[in-house]
Coordinates of C-alpha atoms in Angstrom, one line a residue:
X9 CA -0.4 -28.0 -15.5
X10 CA -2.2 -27.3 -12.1
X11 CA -5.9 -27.9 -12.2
X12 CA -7.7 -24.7 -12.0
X13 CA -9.6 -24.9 -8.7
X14 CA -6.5 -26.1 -7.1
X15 CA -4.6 -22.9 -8.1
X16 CA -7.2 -20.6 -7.2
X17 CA -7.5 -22.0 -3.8
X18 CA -3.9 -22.0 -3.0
X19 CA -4.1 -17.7 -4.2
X20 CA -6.5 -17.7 -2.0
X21 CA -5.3 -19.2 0.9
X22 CA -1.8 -17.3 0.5
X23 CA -4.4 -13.6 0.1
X24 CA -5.7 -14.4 3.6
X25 CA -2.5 -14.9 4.7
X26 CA -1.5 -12.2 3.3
X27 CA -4.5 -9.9 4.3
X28 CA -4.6 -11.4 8.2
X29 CA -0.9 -10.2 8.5
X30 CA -1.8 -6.6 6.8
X31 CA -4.9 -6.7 8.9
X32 CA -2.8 -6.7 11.7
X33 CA -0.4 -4.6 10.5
X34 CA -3.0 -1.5 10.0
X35 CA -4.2 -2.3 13.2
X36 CA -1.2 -1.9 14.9
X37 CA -0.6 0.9 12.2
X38 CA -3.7 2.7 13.9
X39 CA -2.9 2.0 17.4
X40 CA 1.1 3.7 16.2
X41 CA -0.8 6.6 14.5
X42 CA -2.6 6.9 17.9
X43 CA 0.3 7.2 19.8
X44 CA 2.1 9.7 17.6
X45 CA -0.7 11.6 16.9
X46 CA -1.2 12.2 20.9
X47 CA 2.8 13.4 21.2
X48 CA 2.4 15.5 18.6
X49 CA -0.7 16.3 16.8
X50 CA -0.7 18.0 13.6
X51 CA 2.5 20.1 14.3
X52 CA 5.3 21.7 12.5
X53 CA 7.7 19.5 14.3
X54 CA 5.5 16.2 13.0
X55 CA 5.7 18.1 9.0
X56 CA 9.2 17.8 9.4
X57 CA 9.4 13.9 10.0
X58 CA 7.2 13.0 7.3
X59 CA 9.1 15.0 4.9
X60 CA 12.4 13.3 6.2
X61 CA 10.7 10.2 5.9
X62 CA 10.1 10.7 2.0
X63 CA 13.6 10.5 1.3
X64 CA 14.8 7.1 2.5
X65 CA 11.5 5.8 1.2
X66 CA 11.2 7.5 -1.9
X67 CA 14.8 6.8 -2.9
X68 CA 13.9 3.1 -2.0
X69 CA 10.7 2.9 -3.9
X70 CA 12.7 3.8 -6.8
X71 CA 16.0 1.3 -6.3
X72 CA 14.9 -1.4 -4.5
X73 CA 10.9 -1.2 -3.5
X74 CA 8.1 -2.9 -5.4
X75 CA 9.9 -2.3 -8.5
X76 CA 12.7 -5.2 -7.6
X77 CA 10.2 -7.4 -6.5
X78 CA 8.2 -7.1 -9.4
X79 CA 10.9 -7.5 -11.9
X80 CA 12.6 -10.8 -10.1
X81 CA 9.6 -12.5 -9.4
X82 CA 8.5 -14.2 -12.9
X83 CA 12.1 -15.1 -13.2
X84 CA 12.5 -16.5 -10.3
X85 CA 9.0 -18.4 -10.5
X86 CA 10.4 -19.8 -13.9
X87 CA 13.6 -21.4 -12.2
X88 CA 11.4 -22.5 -9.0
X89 CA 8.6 -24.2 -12.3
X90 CA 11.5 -25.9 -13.5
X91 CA 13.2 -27.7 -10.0
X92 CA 16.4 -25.5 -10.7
X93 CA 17.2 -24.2 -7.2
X94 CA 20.9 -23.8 -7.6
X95 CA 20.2 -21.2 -10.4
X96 CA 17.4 -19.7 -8.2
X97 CA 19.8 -18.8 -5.9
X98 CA 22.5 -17.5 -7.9
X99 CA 20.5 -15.2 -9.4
X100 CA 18.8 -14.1 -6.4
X101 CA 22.3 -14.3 -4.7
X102 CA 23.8 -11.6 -7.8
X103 CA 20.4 -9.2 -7.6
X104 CA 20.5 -9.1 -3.7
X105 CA 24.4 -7.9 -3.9
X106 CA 24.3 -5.3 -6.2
X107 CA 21.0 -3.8 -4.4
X108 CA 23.1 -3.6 -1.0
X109 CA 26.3 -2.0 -3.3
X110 CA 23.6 0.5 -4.6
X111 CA 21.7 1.2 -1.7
X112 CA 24.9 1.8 0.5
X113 CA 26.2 4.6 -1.8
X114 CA 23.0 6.1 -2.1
X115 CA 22.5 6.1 1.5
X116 CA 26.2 7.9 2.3
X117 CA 25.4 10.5 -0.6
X118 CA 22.2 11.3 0.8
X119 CA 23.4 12.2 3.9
X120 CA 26.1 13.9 2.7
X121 CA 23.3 16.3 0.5
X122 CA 20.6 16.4 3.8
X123 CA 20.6 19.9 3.7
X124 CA 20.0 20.7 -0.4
X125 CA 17.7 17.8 -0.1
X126 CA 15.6 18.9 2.4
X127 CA 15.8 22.7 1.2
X128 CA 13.9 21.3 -2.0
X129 CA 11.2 19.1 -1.3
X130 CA 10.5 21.1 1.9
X131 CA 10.4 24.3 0.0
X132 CA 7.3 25.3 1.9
X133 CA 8.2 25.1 5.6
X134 CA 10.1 27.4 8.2
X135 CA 13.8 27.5 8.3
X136 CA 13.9 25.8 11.7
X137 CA 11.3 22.8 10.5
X138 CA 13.8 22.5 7.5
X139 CA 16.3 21.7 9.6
X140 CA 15.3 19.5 11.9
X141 CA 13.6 17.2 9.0
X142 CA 17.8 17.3 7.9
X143 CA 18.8 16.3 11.2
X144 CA 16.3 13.4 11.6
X145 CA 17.2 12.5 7.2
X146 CA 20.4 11.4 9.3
X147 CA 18.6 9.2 11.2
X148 CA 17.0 7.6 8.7
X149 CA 18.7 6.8 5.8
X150 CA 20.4 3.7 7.0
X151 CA 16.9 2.2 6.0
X152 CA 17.8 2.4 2.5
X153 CA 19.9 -0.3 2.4
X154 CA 17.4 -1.9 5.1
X155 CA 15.1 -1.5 3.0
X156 CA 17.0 -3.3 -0.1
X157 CA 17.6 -6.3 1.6
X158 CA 14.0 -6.6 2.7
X159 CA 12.1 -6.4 -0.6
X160 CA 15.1 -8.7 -2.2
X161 CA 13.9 -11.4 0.9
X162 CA 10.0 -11.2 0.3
X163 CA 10.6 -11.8 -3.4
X164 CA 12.6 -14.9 -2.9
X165 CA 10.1 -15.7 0.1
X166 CA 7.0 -15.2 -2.4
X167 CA 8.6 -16.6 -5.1
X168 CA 8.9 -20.1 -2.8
X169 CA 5.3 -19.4 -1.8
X170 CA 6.1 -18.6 1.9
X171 CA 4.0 -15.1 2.7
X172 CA 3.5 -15.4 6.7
X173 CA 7.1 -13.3 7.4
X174 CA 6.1 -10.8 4.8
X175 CA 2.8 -10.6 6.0
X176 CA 4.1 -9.6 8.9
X177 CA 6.3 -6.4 8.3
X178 CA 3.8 -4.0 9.2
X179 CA 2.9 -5.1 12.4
X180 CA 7.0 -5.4 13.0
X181 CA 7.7 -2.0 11.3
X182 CA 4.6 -0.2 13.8
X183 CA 5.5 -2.3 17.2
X184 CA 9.3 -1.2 16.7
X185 CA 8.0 2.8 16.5
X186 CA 5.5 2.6 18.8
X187 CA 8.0 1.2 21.3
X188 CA 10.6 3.5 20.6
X189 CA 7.9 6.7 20.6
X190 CA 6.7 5.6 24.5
X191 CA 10.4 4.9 25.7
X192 CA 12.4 7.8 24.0
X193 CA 9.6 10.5 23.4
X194 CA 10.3 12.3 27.1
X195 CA 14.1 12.4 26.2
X196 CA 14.4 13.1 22.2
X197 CA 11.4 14.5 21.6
X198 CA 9.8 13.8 17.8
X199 CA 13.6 12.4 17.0
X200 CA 12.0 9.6 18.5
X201 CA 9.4 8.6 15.9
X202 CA 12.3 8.7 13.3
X203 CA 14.8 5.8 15.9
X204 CA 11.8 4.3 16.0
X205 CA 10.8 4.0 12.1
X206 CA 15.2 2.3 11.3
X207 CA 14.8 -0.4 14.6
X208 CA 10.7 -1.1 12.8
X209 CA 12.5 -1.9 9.2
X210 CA 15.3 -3.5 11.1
X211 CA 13.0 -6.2 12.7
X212 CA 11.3 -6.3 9.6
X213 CA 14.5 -7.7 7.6
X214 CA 15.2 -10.6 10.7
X215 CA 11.6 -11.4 10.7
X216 CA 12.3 -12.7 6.6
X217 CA 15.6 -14.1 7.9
X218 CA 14.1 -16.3 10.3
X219 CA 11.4 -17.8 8.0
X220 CA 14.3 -17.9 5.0
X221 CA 16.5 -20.3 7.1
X222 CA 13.6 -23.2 6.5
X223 CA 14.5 -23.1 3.3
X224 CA 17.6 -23.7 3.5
X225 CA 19.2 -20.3 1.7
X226 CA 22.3 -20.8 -0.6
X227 CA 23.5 -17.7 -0.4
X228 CA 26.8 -16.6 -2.3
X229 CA 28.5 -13.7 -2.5
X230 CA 28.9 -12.9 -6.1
X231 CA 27.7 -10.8 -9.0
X232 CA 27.0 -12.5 -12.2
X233 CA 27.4 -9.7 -14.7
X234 CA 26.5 -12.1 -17.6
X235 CA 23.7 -14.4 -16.3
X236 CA 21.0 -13.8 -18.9
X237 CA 18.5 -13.7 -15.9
X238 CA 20.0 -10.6 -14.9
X239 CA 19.7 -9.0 -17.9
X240 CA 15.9 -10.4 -18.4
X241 CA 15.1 -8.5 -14.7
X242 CA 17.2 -5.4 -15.8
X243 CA 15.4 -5.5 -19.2
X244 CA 12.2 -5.4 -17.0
X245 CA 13.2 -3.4 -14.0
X246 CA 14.0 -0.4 -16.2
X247 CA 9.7 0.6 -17.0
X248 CA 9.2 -0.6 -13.5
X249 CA 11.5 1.4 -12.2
X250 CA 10.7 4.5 -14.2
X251 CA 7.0 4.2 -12.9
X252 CA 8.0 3.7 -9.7
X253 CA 9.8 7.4 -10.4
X254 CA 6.6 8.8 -11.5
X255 CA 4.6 7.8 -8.5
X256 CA 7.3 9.0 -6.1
X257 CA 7.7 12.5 -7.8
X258 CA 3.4 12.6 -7.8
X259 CA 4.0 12.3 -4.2
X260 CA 6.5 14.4 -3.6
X261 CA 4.3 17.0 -5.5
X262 CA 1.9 16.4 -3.0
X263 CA 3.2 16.6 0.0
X264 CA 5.3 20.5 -1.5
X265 CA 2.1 21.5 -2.9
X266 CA 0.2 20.6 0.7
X267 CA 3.4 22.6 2.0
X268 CA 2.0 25.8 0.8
X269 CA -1.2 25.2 2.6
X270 CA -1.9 26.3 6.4
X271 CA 0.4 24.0 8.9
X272 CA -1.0 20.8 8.9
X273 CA -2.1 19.5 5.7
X274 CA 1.0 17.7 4.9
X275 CA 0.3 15.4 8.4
X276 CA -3.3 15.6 7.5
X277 CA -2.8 14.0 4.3
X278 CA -0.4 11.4 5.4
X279 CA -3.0 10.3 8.6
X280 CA -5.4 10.0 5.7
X281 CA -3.5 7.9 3.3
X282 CA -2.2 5.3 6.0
X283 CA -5.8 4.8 7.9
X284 CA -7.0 4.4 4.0
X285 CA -4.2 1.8 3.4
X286 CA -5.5 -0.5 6.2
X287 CA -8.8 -1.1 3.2
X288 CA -6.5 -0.9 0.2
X289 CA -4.4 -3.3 1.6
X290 CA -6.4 -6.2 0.9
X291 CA -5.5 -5.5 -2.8
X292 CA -2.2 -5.5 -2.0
X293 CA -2.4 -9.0 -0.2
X294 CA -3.8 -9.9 -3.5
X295 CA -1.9 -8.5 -5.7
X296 CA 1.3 -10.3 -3.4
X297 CA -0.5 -13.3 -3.0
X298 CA -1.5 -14.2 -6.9
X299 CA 1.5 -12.7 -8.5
X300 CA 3.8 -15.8 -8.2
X301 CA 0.6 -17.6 -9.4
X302 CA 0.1 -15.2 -12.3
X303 CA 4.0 -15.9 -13.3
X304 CA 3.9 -19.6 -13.2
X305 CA 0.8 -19.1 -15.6
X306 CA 2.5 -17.1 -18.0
X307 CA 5.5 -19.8 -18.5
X308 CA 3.4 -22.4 -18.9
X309 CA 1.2 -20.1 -21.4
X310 CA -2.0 -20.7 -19.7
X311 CA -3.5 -17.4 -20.1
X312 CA -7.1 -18.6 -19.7
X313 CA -6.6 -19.8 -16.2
X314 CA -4.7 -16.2 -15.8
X315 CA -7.8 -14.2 -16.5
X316 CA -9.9 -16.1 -14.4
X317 CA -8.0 -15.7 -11.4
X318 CA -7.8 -11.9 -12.1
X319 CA -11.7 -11.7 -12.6
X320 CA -12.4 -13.8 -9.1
X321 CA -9.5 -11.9 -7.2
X322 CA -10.7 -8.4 -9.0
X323 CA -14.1 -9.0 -8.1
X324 CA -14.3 -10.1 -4.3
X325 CA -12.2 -7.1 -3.8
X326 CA -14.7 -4.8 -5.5
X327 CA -17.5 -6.4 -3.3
X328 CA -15.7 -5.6 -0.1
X329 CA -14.7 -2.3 -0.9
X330 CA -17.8 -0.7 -1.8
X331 CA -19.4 -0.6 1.1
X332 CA -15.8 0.6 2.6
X333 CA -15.7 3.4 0.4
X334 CA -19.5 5.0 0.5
X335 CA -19.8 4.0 4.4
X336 CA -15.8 6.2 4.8
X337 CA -17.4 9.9 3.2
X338 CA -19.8 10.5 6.2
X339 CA -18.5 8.9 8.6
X340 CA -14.7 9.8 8.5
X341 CA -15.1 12.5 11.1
X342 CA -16.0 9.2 13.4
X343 CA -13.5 7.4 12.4
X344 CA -10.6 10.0 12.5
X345 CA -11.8 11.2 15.9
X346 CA -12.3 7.9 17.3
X347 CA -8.8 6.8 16.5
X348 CA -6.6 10.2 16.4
X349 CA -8.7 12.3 18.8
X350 CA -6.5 12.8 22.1
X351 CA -3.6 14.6 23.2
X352 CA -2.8 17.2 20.7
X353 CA -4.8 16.5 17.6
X354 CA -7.7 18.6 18.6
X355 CA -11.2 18.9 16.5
X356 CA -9.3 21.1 13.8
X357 CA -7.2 18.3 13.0
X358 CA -10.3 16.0 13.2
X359 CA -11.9 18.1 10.7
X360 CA -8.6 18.6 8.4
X361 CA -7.5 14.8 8.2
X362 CA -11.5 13.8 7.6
X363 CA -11.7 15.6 4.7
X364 CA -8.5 14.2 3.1
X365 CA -10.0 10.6 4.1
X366 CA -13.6 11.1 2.4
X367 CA -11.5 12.2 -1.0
X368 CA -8.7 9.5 -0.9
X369 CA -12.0 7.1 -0.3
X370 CA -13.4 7.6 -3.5
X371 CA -10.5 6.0 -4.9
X372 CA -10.0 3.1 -2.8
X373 CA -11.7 0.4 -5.7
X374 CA -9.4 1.7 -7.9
X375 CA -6.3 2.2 -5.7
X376 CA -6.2 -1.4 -4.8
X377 CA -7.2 -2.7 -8.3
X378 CA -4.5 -1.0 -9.9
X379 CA -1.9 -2.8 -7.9
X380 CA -3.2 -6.1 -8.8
X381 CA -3.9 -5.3 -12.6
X382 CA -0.1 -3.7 -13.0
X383 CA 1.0 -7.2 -12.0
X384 CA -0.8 -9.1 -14.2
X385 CA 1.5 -7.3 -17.0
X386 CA 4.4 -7.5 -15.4
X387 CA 3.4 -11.5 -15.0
X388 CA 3.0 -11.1 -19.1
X389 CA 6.3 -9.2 -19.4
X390 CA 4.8 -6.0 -20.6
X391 CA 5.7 -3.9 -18.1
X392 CA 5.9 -0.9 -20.2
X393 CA 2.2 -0.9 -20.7
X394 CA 1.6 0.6 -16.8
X395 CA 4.3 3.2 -17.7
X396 CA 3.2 4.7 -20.7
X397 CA -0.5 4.8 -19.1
X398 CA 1.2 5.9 -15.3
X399 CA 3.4 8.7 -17.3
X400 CA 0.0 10.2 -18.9
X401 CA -1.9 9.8 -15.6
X402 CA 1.5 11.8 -14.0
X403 CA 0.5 14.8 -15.8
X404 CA -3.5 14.4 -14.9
X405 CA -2.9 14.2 -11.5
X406 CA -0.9 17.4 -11.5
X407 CA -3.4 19.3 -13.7
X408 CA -6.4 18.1 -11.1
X409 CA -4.3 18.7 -8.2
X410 CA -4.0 22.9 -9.4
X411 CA -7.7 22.7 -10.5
X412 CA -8.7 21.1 -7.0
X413 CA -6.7 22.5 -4.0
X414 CA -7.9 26.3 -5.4
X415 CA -11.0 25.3 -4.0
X416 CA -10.5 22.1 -1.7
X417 CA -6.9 23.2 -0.3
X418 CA -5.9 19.5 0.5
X419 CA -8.8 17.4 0.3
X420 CA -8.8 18.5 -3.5
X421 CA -5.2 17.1 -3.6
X422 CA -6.5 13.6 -2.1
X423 CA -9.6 14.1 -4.8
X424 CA -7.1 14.2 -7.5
X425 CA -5.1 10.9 -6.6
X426 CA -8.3 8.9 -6.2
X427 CA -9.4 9.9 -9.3
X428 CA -6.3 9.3 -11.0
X429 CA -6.3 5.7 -9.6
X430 CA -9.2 5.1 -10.6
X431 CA -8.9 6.1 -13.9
X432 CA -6.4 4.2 -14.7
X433 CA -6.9 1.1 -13.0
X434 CA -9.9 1.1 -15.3
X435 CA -8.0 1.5 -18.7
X436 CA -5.0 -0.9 -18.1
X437 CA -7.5 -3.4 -17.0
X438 CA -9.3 -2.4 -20.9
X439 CA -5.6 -3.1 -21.9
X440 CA -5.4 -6.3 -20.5
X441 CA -8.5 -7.7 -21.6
X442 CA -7.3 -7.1 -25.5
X443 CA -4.5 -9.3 -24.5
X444 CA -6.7 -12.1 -22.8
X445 CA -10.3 -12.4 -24.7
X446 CA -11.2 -14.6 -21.3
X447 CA -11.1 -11.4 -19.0
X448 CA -14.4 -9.5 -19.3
X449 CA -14.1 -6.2 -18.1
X450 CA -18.1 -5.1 -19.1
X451 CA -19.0 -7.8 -16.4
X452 CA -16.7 -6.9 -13.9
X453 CA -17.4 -2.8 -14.7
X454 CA -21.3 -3.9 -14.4
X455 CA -20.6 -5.6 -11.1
X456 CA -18.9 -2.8 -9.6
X457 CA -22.0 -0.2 -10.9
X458 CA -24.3 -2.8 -8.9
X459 CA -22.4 -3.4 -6.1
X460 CA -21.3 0.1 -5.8
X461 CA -25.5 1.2 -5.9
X462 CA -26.4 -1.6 -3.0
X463 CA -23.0 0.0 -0.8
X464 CA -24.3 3.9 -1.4
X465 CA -27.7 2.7 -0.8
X466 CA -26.7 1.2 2.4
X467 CA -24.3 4.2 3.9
X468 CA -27.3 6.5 3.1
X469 CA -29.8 4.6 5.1
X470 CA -27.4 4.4 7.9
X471 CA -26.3 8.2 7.7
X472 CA -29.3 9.1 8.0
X473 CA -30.5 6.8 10.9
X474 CA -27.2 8.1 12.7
X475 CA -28.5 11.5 12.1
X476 CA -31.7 11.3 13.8
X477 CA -29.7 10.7 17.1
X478 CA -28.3 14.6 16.3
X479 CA -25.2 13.9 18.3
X480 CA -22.8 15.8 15.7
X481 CA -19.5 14.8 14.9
X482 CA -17.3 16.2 17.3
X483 CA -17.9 14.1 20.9
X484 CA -16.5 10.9 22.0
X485 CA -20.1 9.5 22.0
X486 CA -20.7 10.8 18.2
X487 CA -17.6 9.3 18.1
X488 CA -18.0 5.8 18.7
X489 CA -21.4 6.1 17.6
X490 CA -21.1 6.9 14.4
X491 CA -18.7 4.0 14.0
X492 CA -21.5 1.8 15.4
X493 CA -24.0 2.6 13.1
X494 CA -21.0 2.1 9.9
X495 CA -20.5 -0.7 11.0
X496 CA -24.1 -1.6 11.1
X497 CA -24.1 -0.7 7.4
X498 CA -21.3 -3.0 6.4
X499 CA -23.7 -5.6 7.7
X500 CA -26.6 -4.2 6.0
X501 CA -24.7 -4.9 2.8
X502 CA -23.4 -8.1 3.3
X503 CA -26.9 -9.7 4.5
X504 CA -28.6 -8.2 1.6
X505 CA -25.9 -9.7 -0.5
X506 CA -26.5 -12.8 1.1
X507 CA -29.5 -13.1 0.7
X508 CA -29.4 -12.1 -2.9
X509 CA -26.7 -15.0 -3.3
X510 CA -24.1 -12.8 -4.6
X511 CA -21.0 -15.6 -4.9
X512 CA -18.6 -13.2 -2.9
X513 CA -20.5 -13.0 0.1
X514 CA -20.9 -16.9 0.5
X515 CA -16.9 -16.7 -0.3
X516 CA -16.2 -14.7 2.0
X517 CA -18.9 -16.7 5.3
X518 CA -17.2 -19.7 4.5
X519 CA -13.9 -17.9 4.5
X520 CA -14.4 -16.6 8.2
X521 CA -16.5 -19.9 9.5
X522 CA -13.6 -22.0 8.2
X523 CA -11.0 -19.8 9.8
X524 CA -12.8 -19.9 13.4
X525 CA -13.2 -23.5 13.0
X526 CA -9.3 -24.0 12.5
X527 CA -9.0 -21.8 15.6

């Protein structure tokens, strides 16, 4: 059995891989909503792209996303645990076939319906808008079975403990549409941004290829109906999968229900959610990162060991979103306008994508921890835990988002997801702990209260220093300010951590002096 210190630094040395490549990715993922947002602001033309883009990617979330990966991964963790390669492979081999036989019928019977499928999830916009998100549907779908063969190649890659080439989709998927968006934009127009999303998910897949070939792949062409790993990933795919559903209809539901509102708040809402992914994603590289860990636990029953690595991994990413989430309510008008402000996304759009960002903050603990606590029990094989408590949190989300937009238009709808996350990242994880006595949620809960109190503590001393300057929120100088002084805040809390010797903040200085002194 590995010793525990050993296992706990390899998680963490595959997380910050994982979180440098993310890092980079929503970098580069700012720097592409830059460029789009200066071609096209928050336009009706833009509101047709990102409801285009929810088909390919919804339809993918649901066949072959997270869902896939999740399901494979323990199984092919237990063949890796026992040195049997040659099953490895055949199994991957089977799963990775039927997912391109899937995917490929999906994708021609999706074009084929464009029109009926726009007409529906993009009740709320004008005739015209419908049809050019049909026209660019065409464009896109191709990424479905893109898509497939992509999360079928991180799963075998994570599974075999490699995570730089998945680490790196993001910043492949961003460079390939920011590209494409400066070369084609003067000819195409917005069809541009949807060429440029197909040739970002096609680098994507021969990034994995590349890094695949070290391992010498053993790749066949079959499909082993009667392997009983197959039926052991269907068995667990199928809850997986259904939650996968839920999530994609809750966003669908968002995105018709921000349809209704003035032209805008679809965009503004999906600028929001990716500049808040570039902070959730560090549970994400967590939750990637410890998962083949978590697996290899399970098969050799050492559930002790499991729930410490959940508590260390759950609480350094409590202590470095805190401050992230009270520092991102005042100053997201800074942030958006700093990064989005220029061309056509004027102070309106500032002021309607900065109030989505301040709600969807709230959530961002919870957002991020629920990622990593679903894949503890898929680790544990209960994966229909997460679906019975993501079907009841379905219909909460939907009751808050009627309650909240009466009053919040879209910011109410981006209230109602963070507080939906949240929610029920904090009962699964009450779930978990009855199946592992070793994971003690009232410590972690009482670490987040105190952690949470230093963070709002911190963003209201700064907020209010930064107001004394009176420079607003709407200038370039405000701006860049205001991003000065958060930043200043982040600090605050880390030194007084620091000084108060909270274990995640000497974690994380030897984390960064150690990665300066490899440079």
């Amino acid at each position: 059995m590995e010793n525990k210190s050993v296992a706990m630094r390899r998680v963490l040395s595959f997380a910050t891989i994982t979180a440098i490549g993310f890092a980079l990715g929503r970098v580069s993922g700012v720097a592409r909503e830059m460029v789009v947002s200066a071609q096209f602001g928050l336009s009706a033309e833009l509101d047709a792209y990102f409801i285009a883009f929810l088909v390919p990617t919804l339809i993918n979330n649901i066949v072959a996303g997270s869902a896939i990966h999740a399901a494979a991964m323990p199984t092919l963790a237990r063949y890796l645990a026992a040195n049997d390669r040659a099953e490895f492979w055949r199994v991957a081999s089977s799963v990775t076939n039927f997912l391109l036989l899937v995917t490929s019928a999906l994708t021609i019977l999706a074009i084929l319906l464009g029109n009926a499928i726009i007409a529906i999830i993009g009740a709320g916009l004008a005739p015209a808008t419908q049809t050019l998100a049909a026209q660019m549907l065409v464009i896109m779908m191709p990424t479905l079975i893109l898509g497939a063969l992509l999360n079928m190649l991180m799963a075998i890659l994570n599974a075999l403990d490699r995570f730089t080439a998945p680490a790196l989709i993001f910043i492949a998927l961003n460079l390939g549409i920011i590209a494409t968006v400066f070369l084609l934009t003067p000819l195409i127009g917005v069809y541009a941004v949807a060429w440029g999303f197909l040739i970002g998910v096609a680098l994507q897949v021969v990034i994995q290829l590349i890094e695949l070939r070290g391992e010498r792949p053993q790749y066949k062409f079959i499909l082993d109906w009667r392997h009983p790993a197959l039926k052991e990933i269907g068995g667990a795919f199928i809850p997986i999968t259904a939650l996968a559903i839920i999530a994609q209809i809750n966003l669908v539901i968002d995105r018709a229900m921000a349809a209704t509102l003035p032209p805008g708040s679809v965009s503004a809402l999906a600028y929001a959610d990716t500049i808040l992914g570039s902070f959730y994603a560090l549970g994400i590289s967590l939750g990637i990162a410890v998962f083949p860990s978590l697996s290899r636990m399970v098969a050799q029953n050492d559930l002790e060991n499991m729930a410490r690595t959940i508590f260390v991994s759950l609480r350094l990413l409590i202590f470095i979103l805190a401050p992230l989430t009270f520092l991102l309510i005042p100053f997201a008008p800074h942030a958006i306008g700093l990064l989005l402000g220029r061309g056509r996304f004027d102070a309106a759009a500032v002021e309607l994508t900065s109030a989505a960002l301040a709600m969807y903050a709230i959530g961002l603990t919870g957002i991020a921890a629920l990622y990593i606590v679903q894949r503890a029990f898929y680790a544990l094989g209960a994966s229909r835990v997460p679906l019975i408590v993501g079907t009841v949190a379905a219909f909460m989300h939907i009751g808050l988002n009627f309650a909240l937009m009466r009053g919040m238009a879209h910011a109410g709808i981006a209230l109602s997801t963070a507080l939906t996350a949240t929610v029920s990242a904090i009962f699964l994880l009450i779930v978990l702990a009855r199946k592992m006595r070793a994971l003690d949620v009232r410590a972690l809960l009482i670490f987040f209260a105190r952690a949470s109190l230093l963070a709002l503590v911190c963003a209201f001393a700064t907020s209010r220093a930064f107001a004394l300057l009176n420079l607003g929120d709407t200038s370039v100088t405000a701006w860049v300010f205001g991003i000065i002084f958060a930043i200043g805040g982040g600090g605050l809390y880390f030194v007084i951590a620091l000084f108060a010797r909270v274990p995640e903040s000497a974690m994380l200085a030897h984390a960064v002096s150690g990665f300066f002194k490899r440079k």
